[in-house]
Tab-separated table of C-alpha atoms in Angstrom:
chain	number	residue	atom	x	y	z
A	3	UNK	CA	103.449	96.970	108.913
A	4	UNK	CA	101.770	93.733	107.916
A	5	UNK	CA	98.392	93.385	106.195
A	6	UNK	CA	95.669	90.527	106.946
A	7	UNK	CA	94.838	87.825	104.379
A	8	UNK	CA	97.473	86.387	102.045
A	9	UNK	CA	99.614	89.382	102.820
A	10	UNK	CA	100.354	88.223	106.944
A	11	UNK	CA	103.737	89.207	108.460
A	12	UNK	CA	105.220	90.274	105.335
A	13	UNK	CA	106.584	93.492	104.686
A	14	UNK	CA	105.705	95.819	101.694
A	15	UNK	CA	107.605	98.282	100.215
A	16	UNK	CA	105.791	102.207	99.951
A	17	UNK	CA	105.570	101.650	96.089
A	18	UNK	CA	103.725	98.411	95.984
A	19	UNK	CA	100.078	98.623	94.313
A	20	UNK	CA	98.260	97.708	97.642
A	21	UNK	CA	100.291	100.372	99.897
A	22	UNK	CA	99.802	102.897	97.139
A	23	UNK	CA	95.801	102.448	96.896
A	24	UNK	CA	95.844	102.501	100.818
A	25	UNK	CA	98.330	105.698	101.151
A	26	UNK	CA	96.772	108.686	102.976
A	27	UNK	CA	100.405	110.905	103.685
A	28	UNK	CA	103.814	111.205	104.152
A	29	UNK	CA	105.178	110.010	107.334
A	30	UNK	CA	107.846	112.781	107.442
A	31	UNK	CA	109.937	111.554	110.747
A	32	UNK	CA	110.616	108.247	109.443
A	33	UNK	CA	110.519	108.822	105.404
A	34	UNK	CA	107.484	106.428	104.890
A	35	UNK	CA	103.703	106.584	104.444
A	36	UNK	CA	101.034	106.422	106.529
A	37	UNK	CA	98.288	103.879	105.355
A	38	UNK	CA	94.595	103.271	106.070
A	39	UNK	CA	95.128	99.774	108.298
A	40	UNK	CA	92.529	97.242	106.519
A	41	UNK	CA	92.659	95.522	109.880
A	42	UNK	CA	91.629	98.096	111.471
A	43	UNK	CA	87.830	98.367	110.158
A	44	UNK	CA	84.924	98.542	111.320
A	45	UNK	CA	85.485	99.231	114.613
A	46	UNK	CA	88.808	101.059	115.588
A	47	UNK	CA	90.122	102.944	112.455
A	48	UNK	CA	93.601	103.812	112.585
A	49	UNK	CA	96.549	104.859	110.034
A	50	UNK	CA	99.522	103.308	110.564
A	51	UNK	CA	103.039	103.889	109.180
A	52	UNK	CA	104.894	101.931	107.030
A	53	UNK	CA	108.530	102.222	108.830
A	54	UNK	CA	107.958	102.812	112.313
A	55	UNK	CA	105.345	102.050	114.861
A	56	UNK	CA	103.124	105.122	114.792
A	57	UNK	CA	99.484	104.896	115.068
A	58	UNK	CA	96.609	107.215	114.578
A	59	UNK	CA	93.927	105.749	115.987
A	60	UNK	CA	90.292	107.163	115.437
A	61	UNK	CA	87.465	106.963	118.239
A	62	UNK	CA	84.880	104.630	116.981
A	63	UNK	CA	82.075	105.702	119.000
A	64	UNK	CA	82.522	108.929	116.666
A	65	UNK	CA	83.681	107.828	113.337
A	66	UNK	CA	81.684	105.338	111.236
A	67	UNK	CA	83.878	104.206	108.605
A	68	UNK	CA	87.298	105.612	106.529
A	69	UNK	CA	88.580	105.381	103.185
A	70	UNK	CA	90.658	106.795	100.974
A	71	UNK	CA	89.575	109.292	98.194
A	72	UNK	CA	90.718	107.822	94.663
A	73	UNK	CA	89.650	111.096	93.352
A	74	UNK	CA	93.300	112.051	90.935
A	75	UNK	CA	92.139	115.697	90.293
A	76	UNK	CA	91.722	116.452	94.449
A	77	UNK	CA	95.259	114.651	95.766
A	78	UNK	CA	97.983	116.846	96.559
A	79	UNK	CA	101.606	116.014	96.472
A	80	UNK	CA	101.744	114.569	99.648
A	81	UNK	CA	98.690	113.776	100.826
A	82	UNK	CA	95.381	111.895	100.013
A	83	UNK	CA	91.914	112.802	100.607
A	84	UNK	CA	90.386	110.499	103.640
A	85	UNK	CA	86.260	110.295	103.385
A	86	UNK	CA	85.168	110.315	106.901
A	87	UNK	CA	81.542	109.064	107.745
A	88	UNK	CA	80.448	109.751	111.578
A	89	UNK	CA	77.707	108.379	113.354
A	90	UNK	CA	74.857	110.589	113.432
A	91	UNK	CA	75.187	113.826	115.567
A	92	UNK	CA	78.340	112.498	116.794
A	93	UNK	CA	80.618	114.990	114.498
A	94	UNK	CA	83.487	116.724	116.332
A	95	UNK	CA	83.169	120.273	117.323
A	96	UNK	CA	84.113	122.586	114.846
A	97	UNK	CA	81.550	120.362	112.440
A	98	UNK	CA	77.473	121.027	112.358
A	99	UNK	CA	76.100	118.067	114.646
A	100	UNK	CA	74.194	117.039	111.810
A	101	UNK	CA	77.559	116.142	109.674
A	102	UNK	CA	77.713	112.959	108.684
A	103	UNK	CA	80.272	112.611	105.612
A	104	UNK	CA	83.202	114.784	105.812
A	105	UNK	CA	86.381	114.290	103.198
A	106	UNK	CA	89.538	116.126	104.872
A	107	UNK	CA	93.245	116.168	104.483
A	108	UNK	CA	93.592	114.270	107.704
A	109	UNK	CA	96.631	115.534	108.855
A	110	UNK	CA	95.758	119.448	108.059
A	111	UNK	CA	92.271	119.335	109.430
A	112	UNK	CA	91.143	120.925	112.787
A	113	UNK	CA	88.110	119.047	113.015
A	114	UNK	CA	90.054	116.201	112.717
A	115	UNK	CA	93.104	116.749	114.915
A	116	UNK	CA	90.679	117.125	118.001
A	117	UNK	CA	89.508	113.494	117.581
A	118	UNK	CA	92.542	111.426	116.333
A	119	UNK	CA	95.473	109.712	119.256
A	120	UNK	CA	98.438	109.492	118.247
A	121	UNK	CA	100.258	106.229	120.165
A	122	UNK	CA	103.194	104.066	119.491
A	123	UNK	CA	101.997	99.978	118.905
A	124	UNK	CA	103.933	97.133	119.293
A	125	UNK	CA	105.807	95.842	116.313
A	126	UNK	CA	104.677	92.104	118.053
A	127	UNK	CA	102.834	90.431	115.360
A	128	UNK	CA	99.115	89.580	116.610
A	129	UNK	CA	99.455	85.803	116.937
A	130	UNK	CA	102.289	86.147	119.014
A	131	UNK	CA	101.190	85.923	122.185
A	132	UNK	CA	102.437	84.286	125.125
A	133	UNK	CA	100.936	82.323	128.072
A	134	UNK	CA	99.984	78.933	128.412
A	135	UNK	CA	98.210	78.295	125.663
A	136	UNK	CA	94.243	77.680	124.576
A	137	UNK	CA	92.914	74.466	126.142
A	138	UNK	CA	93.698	70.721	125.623
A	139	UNK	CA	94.695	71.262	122.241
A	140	UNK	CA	93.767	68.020	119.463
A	141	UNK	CA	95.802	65.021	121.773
A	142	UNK	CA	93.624	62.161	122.131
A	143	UNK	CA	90.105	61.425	122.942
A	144	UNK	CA	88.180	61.278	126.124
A	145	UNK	CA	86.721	58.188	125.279
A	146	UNK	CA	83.191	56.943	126.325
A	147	UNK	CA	82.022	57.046	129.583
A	148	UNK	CA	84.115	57.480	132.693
A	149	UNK	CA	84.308	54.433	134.127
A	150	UNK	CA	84.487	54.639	138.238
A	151	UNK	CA	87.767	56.629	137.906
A	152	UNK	CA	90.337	54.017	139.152
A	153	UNK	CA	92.197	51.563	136.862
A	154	UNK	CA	91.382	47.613	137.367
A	155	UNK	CA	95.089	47.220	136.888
A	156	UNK	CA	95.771	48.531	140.499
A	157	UNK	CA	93.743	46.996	142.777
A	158	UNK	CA	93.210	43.977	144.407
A	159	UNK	CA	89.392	44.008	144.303
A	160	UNK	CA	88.642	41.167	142.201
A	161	UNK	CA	91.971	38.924	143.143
């Protein structure tokens, strides 16, 4: 997984401070972690895992913001509590309408479950990209005026 910032296309080990204070669970199939993406805010949450490509993506016409509990005394073993805000009277349906902040085990919670995708991303870094490329790029100027659009040099005109 790579983070955004200083942190680009480099690769972090599960114990490292910043995967640790982003950790949410243990991703079980592959022996890593699944993290809160900080990429992925505001406006298509998703966890991703630290060793594979997994995704769990979170609608964002339905959830407002995540984060992950710091709370010591509430974490279990394995997992972390994930605070949950939804937009207002959007909350999934075994939740009151009028829920707003919910804090869930996210991987244990029926509420939850109904909402989340589970996909496979690319490991293709985001600049990546191919095609052709964006514009003229910085080559040299346009200069000043146009001219009438035929070079002196190759014409007889004023022989």
């Amino acid at each position: 997984f790579c983070l955004k910032g200083p942190f680009v296309n480099r690769r972090h080990p599960d114990y490292c401070p910043i995967v640790m204070r982003l950790t949410v669970c243990d991703d079980d199939e592959t022996g890593g972690v699944f993290i809160l993406d900080p990429g992925s805010a505001p406006n298509n949450w998703r966890l991703v895992s630290t060793r594979s490509n997994f995704m769990i993506k979170f609608p964002s016409d339905i959830v407002h913001k995540l984060s992950v509990s710091n709370d010591a005394a509430l974490q279990n073993a394995e997992h972390r509590l994930l605070q949950v805000e939804f937009h207002k009277g959007k909350a999934p349906k075994p939740l009151p309408s009028s829920t707003i902040k919910y804090t869930c085990y996210v991987l244990e919670d029926e509420a939850m479950q109904t909402i989340m995708e589970v996909t496979q991303g690319s490991n293709r870094p985001f600049g990546a990209r191919s095609g052709r490329g964006r514009g003229r790029g910085r080559g040299r100027g346009r200069g000043r005026g146009g001219g009438r659009g035929e070079d002196p040099r190759m014409s007889f005109r004023d022989f």
